[in-house]
């Protein structure tokens, strides 16, 4: 009989062997002819299924809202310095991307993990936050450098507004809001940030859409898909910052001596 030589790679998300490439079985022509958007393409390539319109719209809103946040944040700063050092687009982009992590933009997965665990175990916000403090872990998704109780993050409000009118359930988001009420009683800047809003709302999307089994949700949270939303989104802004610096013909950046505390 036929013997199949063992393969070195297994791949399940796309196939380029036919007349046209397919994303999760959907041919490119259907993607274009049926008016799919970027949210649909992300659904196919990341989650291997078509998701309802309100889910793909939510994904697109996350991408649009996180595309940029000005030149002063870690990612843009690195990209600007790198572009001004004369480096190419890819180097400038990845230099900025490399700052995405537990403090900046990359707290979405951990926010989803901790909020899910605490909410599923019915911990009160007090028990959750004080438990984290005992372990010496900052609550992912809480806190911001410039946002505060009196200067809330518009992105968080927009995401919450969309979810409240389109999601069947916002249980995890409501839990995150209760956690925020508690952390705000401790300090003014301990708001629910955009990472925490996306992390908690994506849990609601996964649970409420009826498109994922409990096991699949656990796997998505455990592997950590959600920081991908910020990485993808912010790449748009970082590429823009690279072009901006090149267009402005900015010289090599050198940080001013006056802004460094030289001390022994
Ligand atoms: N959970 C609990 N306590 C906190 C938290 C938190 N998430 N954030 C700050 N605090 C408290 C701590 O007591 C901290 O003191 P410590 O340094 O001894 O731990 C105190 O507030 C002072 O912290 P700040 O100086 O106000 O915080 P900072 O401005 O340095 O940090 C940051 C802001 C990095 C966002 C922080 O709040 C944090 O680590 N949050 C969790 C990670 C996170 O969600 N990051 C995503 C931010 S949104 C984005 O990047 C797009
Ligand atoms: C961002 O999206 O880059 C910001 O929330 C981070 C910041 O410190 O402003």
mmCIF file of C-alpha atoms in Angstrom, residues 20-261:
data_model
loop_
_atom_site.group_PDB
_atom_site.id
_atom_site.type_symbol
_atom_site.label_atom_id
_atom_site.label_comp_id
_atom_site.label_asym_id
_atom_site.label_seq_id
_atom_site.Cartn_x
_atom_site.Cartn_y
_atom_site.Cartn_z
ATOM 1 C CA UNK A 20 -6.101 30.172 -4.403
ATOM 2 C CA UNK A 21 -4.980 30.360 -0.774
ATOM 3 C CA UNK A 22 -7.521 29.382 1.888
ATOM 4 C CA UNK A 23 -7.709 30.717 5.440
ATOM 5 C CA UNK A 24 -9.167 27.995 7.701
ATOM 6 C CA UNK A 25 -10.769 26.435 4.638
ATOM 7 C CA UNK A 26 -12.267 29.693 3.326
ATOM 8 C CA UNK A 27 -10.955 30.568 -0.163
ATOM 9 C CA UNK A 28 -9.529 34.062 -0.737
ATOM 10 C CA UNK A 29 -12.221 34.834 -3.343
ATOM 11 C CA UNK A 30 -15.004 34.193 -0.769
ATOM 12 C CA UNK A 31 -13.182 36.416 1.733
ATOM 13 C CA UNK A 32 -13.215 39.277 -0.760
ATOM 14 C CA UNK A 33 -16.564 38.620 -2.470
ATOM 15 C CA UNK A 34 -18.428 38.197 0.833
ATOM 16 C CA UNK A 35 -16.943 41.421 2.190
ATOM 17 C CA UNK A 36 -14.974 39.906 5.062
ATOM 18 C CA UNK A 37 -12.977 42.382 7.162
ATOM 19 C CA UNK A 38 -9.730 42.204 9.128
ATOM 20 C CA UNK A 39 -11.681 40.903 12.149
ATOM 21 C CA UNK A 40 -12.902 37.960 10.059
ATOM 22 C CA UNK A 41 -9.390 37.208 8.818
ATOM 23 C CA UNK A 42 -8.082 37.266 12.406
ATOM 24 C CA UNK A 43 -10.939 34.943 13.440
ATOM 25 C CA UNK A 44 -10.018 32.482 10.689
ATOM 26 C CA UNK A 45 -6.257 32.515 11.199
ATOM 27 C CA UNK A 46 -6.143 32.719 15.009
ATOM 28 C CA UNK A 47 -9.335 30.941 16.084
ATOM 29 C CA UNK A 48 -9.808 28.749 12.992
ATOM 30 C CA UNK A 49 -13.495 29.644 12.619
ATOM 31 C CA UNK A 50 -15.801 32.386 11.412
ATOM 32 C CA UNK A 51 -17.166 34.393 14.321
ATOM 33 C CA UNK A 52 -20.422 36.383 14.493
ATOM 34 C CA UNK A 53 -20.274 39.967 13.222
ATOM 35 C CA UNK A 54 -20.344 41.568 16.689
ATOM 36 C CA UNK A 55 -17.224 39.540 17.618
ATOM 37 C CA UNK A 56 -15.260 40.470 14.501
ATOM 38 C CA UNK A 57 -16.353 44.093 14.931
ATOM 39 C CA UNK A 58 -15.086 43.976 18.531
ATOM 40 C CA UNK A 59 -11.725 42.604 17.323
ATOM 41 C CA UNK A 60 -11.524 45.441 14.786
ATOM 42 C CA UNK A 61 -12.362 48.032 17.453
ATOM 43 C CA UNK A 62 -9.527 46.653 19.650
ATOM 44 C CA UNK A 63 -7.118 46.975 16.720
ATOM 45 C CA UNK A 64 -8.217 50.514 15.893
ATOM 46 C CA UNK A 65 -8.173 51.749 19.495
ATOM 47 C CA UNK A 66 -4.723 50.308 20.249
ATOM 48 C CA UNK A 67 -3.060 51.343 16.982
ATOM 49 C CA UNK A 68 -1.193 54.238 18.574
ATOM 50 C CA UNK A 69 -0.929 56.304 21.746
ATOM 51 C CA UNK A 70 1.437 59.106 20.850
ATOM 52 C CA UNK A 71 5.239 59.358 20.702
ATOM 53 C CA UNK A 72 5.970 59.208 24.461
ATOM 54 C CA UNK A 73 5.049 55.597 25.264
ATOM 55 C CA UNK A 74 7.734 52.894 25.449
ATOM 56 C CA UNK A 75 7.076 51.312 22.059
ATOM 57 C CA UNK A 76 6.903 54.513 20.025
ATOM 58 C CA UNK A 77 9.914 55.925 21.853
ATOM 59 C CA UNK A 78 12.076 52.918 20.951
ATOM 60 C CA UNK A 79 10.872 52.993 17.350
ATOM 61 C CA UNK A 80 11.607 56.727 17.035
ATOM 62 C CA UNK A 81 15.112 56.370 18.499
ATOM 63 C CA UNK A 82 15.824 53.411 16.205
ATOM 64 C CA UNK A 83 14.529 55.165 13.077
ATOM 65 C CA UNK A 84 16.662 58.200 13.976
ATOM 66 C CA UNK A 85 19.682 55.910 14.250
ATOM 67 C CA UNK A 86 19.207 55.313 10.520
ATOM 68 C CA UNK A 87 17.826 51.821 10.825
ATOM 69 C CA UNK A 88 15.331 50.297 8.380
ATOM 70 C CA UNK A 89 11.568 49.807 8.797
ATOM 71 C CA UNK A 90 11.698 46.273 10.195
ATOM 72 C CA UNK A 91 14.414 47.151 12.746
ATOM 73 C CA UNK A 92 12.518 50.270 13.869
ATOM 74 C CA UNK A 93 9.268 48.299 14.138
ATOM 75 C CA UNK A 94 10.667 45.386 16.136
ATOM 76 C CA UNK A 95 12.609 47.718 18.407
ATOM 77 C CA UNK A 96 9.264 49.196 19.445
ATOM 78 C CA UNK A 97 7.497 45.837 19.588
ATOM 79 C CA UNK A 98 10.131 44.491 21.959
ATOM 80 C CA UNK A 99 8.897 46.830 24.704
ATOM 81 C CA UNK A 100 5.470 45.186 24.695
ATOM 82 C CA UNK A 101 5.262 43.071 27.810
ATOM 83 C CA UNK A 102 3.894 42.818 31.341
ATOM 84 C CA UNK A 103 4.002 46.555 32.023
ATOM 85 C CA UNK A 104 3.200 47.958 28.595
ATOM 86 C CA UNK A 105 0.516 46.571 26.297
ATOM 87 C CA UNK A 106 1.318 42.933 27.012
ATOM 88 C CA UNK A 107 -0.763 42.516 30.162
ATOM 89 C CA UNK A 108 -3.888 41.367 28.300
ATOM 90 C CA UNK A 109 -3.317 37.626 28.650
ATOM 91 C CA UNK A 110 -2.402 37.839 32.319
ATOM 92 C CA UNK A 111 -5.393 40.106 32.963
ATOM 93 C CA UNK A 112 -7.636 37.484 31.317
ATOM 94 C CA UNK A 113 -5.974 34.673 33.324
ATOM 95 C CA UNK A 114 -6.237 36.369 36.709
ATOM 96 C CA UNK A 115 -9.710 37.886 36.204
ATOM 97 C CA UNK A 116 -11.050 34.521 34.956
ATOM 98 C CA UNK A 117 -9.592 32.585 37.837
ATOM 99 C CA UNK A 118 -10.795 35.087 40.453
ATOM 100 C CA UNK A 119 -14.281 35.492 38.944
ATOM 101 C CA UNK A 120 -14.769 31.734 38.420
ATOM 102 C CA UNK A 121 -13.760 31.159 42.052
ATOM 103 C CA UNK A 122 -16.217 33.859 43.196
ATOM 104 C CA UNK A 123 -13.486 35.818 44.965
ATOM 105 C CA UNK A 124 -14.593 39.231 46.128
ATOM 106 C CA UNK A 125 -12.526 42.092 44.665
ATOM 107 C CA UNK A 126 -11.071 42.562 48.160
ATOM 108 C CA UNK A 127 -10.003 38.883 48.370
ATOM 109 C CA UNK A 128 -8.584 38.957 44.829
ATOM 110 C CA UNK A 129 -6.621 42.225 45.085
ATOM 111 C CA UNK A 130 -5.326 41.642 48.611
ATOM 112 C CA UNK A 131 -4.422 38.046 47.670
ATOM 113 C CA UNK A 132 -2.349 39.369 44.753
ATOM 114 C CA UNK A 133 -0.702 41.902 47.048
ATOM 115 C CA UNK A 134 0.284 39.118 49.474
ATOM 116 C CA UNK A 135 1.898 37.284 46.557
ATOM 117 C CA UNK A 136 3.697 40.493 45.520
ATOM 118 C CA UNK A 137 2.025 40.551 42.085
ATOM 119 C CA UNK A 138 0.572 43.754 40.586
ATOM 120 C CA UNK A 139 -2.914 43.132 39.226
ATOM 121 C CA UNK A 140 -2.503 42.906 35.415
ATOM 122 C CA UNK A 141 -4.959 45.201 33.648
ATOM 123 C CA UNK A 142 -5.043 47.697 36.520
ATOM 124 C CA UNK A 143 -3.090 50.954 36.720
ATOM 125 C CA UNK A 144 -1.915 53.587 34.297
ATOM 126 C CA UNK A 145 0.874 56.139 34.067
ATOM 127 C CA UNK A 146 -1.324 59.087 33.035
ATOM 128 C CA UNK A 147 -4.928 57.883 33.330
ATOM 129 C CA UNK A 148 -6.812 58.170 36.609
ATOM 130 C CA UNK A 149 -10.230 58.307 38.249
ATOM 131 C CA UNK A 150 -10.748 61.865 36.935
ATOM 132 C CA UNK A 151 -9.072 61.315 33.556
ATOM 133 C CA UNK A 152 -10.476 57.969 32.453
ATOM 134 C CA UNK A 153 -9.207 56.091 29.406
ATOM 135 C CA UNK A 154 -11.649 56.789 26.564
ATOM 136 C CA UNK A 155 -10.658 53.486 24.913
ATOM 137 C CA UNK A 156 -11.903 51.540 27.926
ATOM 138 C CA UNK A 157 -15.210 53.415 27.909
ATOM 139 C CA UNK A 158 -15.681 52.788 24.166
ATOM 140 C CA UNK A 159 -14.964 49.061 24.485
ATOM 141 C CA UNK A 160 -17.327 48.733 27.432
ATOM 142 C CA UNK A 161 -20.070 50.667 25.651
ATOM 143 C CA UNK A 162 -19.808 48.431 22.578
ATOM 144 C CA UNK A 163 -19.860 45.258 24.669
ATOM 145 C CA UNK A 164 -22.788 46.386 26.827
ATOM 146 C CA UNK A 165 -24.935 46.895 23.722
ATOM 147 C CA UNK A 166 -23.709 43.920 21.656
ATOM 148 C CA UNK A 167 -22.456 41.064 23.880
ATOM 149 C CA UNK A 168 -24.924 38.527 25.311
ATOM 150 C CA UNK A 169 -22.994 38.610 28.598
ATOM 151 C CA UNK A 170 -20.462 40.967 30.161
ATOM 152 C CA UNK A 171 -19.911 38.977 33.360
ATOM 153 C CA UNK A 172 -16.108 39.181 33.322
ATOM 154 C CA UNK A 173 -16.140 42.852 32.388
ATOM 155 C CA UNK A 174 -18.461 43.588 35.327
ATOM 156 C CA UNK A 175 -16.086 41.678 37.577
ATOM 157 C CA UNK A 176 -13.146 43.756 36.303
ATOM 158 C CA UNK A 177 -15.177 46.930 36.958
ATOM 159 C CA UNK A 178 -15.801 45.792 40.547
ATOM 160 C CA UNK A 179 -12.076 45.134 40.952
ATOM 161 C CA UNK A 180 -11.422 48.648 39.604
ATOM 162 C CA UNK A 181 -13.833 50.153 42.158
ATOM 163 C CA UNK A 182 -11.831 48.488 44.887
ATOM 164 C CA UNK A 183 -8.385 49.453 43.518
ATOM 165 C CA UNK A 184 -9.580 53.056 42.999
ATOM 166 C CA UNK A 185 -10.399 53.161 46.699
ATOM 167 C CA UNK A 186 -6.664 52.559 47.268
ATOM 168 C CA UNK A 187 -5.166 54.996 44.702
ATOM 169 C CA UNK A 188 -6.466 57.330 41.995
ATOM 170 C CA UNK A 189 -4.408 55.885 39.138
ATOM 171 C CA UNK A 190 -5.433 52.265 39.715
ATOM 172 C CA UNK A 191 -8.009 52.358 36.925
ATOM 173 C CA UNK A 192 -8.982 49.458 34.690
ATOM 174 C CA UNK A 193 -6.607 50.022 31.771
ATOM 175 C CA UNK A 194 -7.036 49.096 28.114
ATOM 176 C CA UNK A 195 -5.225 45.765 28.599
ATOM 177 C CA UNK A 196 -7.570 44.861 31.459
ATOM 178 C CA UNK A 197 -10.626 45.954 29.495
ATOM 179 C CA UNK A 198 -9.667 43.850 26.458
ATOM 180 C CA UNK A 199 -8.643 40.871 28.615
ATOM 181 C CA UNK A 200 -11.912 40.769 30.561
ATOM 182 C CA UNK A 201 -14.104 41.528 27.537
ATOM 183 C CA UNK A 202 -12.444 38.866 25.422
ATOM 184 C CA UNK A 203 -13.352 36.347 28.122
ATOM 185 C CA UNK A 204 -16.957 37.498 27.680
ATOM 186 C CA UNK A 205 -16.642 37.212 23.908
ATOM 187 C CA UNK A 206 -15.272 33.670 24.143
ATOM 188 C CA UNK A 207 -17.838 32.533 26.716
ATOM 189 C CA UNK A 208 -20.865 34.376 25.316
ATOM 190 C CA UNK A 209 -20.505 33.673 21.593
ATOM 191 C CA UNK A 210 -21.283 29.979 21.968
ATOM 192 C CA UNK A 211 -18.503 29.319 19.429
ATOM 193 C CA UNK A 212 -15.945 27.843 21.847
ATOM 194 C CA UNK A 213 -16.004 24.896 24.247
ATOM 195 C CA UNK A 214 -14.849 25.420 27.833
ATOM 196 C CA UNK A 215 -11.721 23.449 26.961
ATOM 197 C CA UNK A 216 -10.989 25.705 23.975
ATOM 198 C CA UNK A 217 -11.429 28.830 26.108
ATOM 199 C CA UNK A 218 -9.015 27.441 28.706
ATOM 200 C CA UNK A 219 -6.510 26.681 25.946
ATOM 201 C CA UNK A 220 -6.772 30.182 24.421
ATOM 202 C CA UNK A 221 -6.247 31.760 27.842
ATOM 203 C CA UNK A 222 -3.444 29.378 28.770
ATOM 204 C CA UNK A 223 -1.519 29.725 25.490
ATOM 205 C CA UNK A 224 -2.054 33.491 25.563
ATOM 206 C CA UNK A 225 -3.556 34.676 22.263
ATOM 207 C CA UNK A 226 -4.720 38.066 23.416
ATOM 208 C CA UNK A 227 -1.477 40.051 23.622
ATOM 209 C CA UNK A 228 -1.444 39.406 19.873
ATOM 210 C CA UNK A 229 -4.208 42.000 19.538
ATOM 211 C CA UNK A 230 -1.988 44.730 21.014
ATOM 212 C CA UNK A 231 1.099 43.590 19.058
ATOM 213 C CA UNK A 232 -0.850 43.637 15.814
ATOM 214 C CA UNK A 233 -2.577 46.944 16.564
ATOM 215 C CA UNK A 234 0.484 48.827 17.761
ATOM 216 C CA UNK A 235 2.490 47.707 14.715
ATOM 217 C CA UNK A 236 0.278 50.099 12.732
ATOM 218 C CA UNK A 237 1.372 53.052 14.865
ATOM 219 C CA UNK A 238 5.016 51.994 15.087
ATOM 220 C CA UNK A 239 5.237 51.784 11.302
ATOM 221 C CA UNK A 240 3.689 55.267 11.176
ATOM 222 C CA UNK A 241 6.272 56.618 13.642
ATOM 223 C CA UNK A 242 9.074 55.160 11.502
ATOM 224 C CA UNK A 243 7.773 56.901 8.362
ATOM 225 C CA UNK A 244 7.239 60.112 10.328
ATOM 226 C CA UNK A 245 10.856 60.258 11.514
ATOM 227 C CA UNK A 246 12.191 59.460 8.032
ATOM 228 C CA UNK A 247 9.889 62.062 6.451
ATOM 229 C CA UNK A 248 11.076 64.661 8.966
ATOM 230 C CA UNK A 249 14.715 63.681 8.293
ATOM 231 C CA UNK A 250 15.364 63.554 12.011
ATOM 232 C CA UNK A 251 19.018 63.241 13.073
ATOM 233 C CA UNK A 252 20.552 60.701 15.441
ATOM 234 C CA UNK A 253 18.893 60.935 18.832
ATOM 235 C CA UNK A 254 21.008 61.618 21.889
ATOM 236 C CA UNK A 255 19.389 61.940 25.264
ATOM 237 C CA UNK A 256 20.183 65.293 27.000
ATOM 238 C CA UNK A 257 22.657 65.163 29.890
ATOM 239 C CA UNK A 258 20.354 67.426 31.943
ATOM 240 C CA UNK A 259 17.726 64.699 31.922
ATOM 241 C CA UNK A 260 20.000 62.133 33.546
ATOM 242 C CA UNK A 261 20.777 62.016 37.243
#
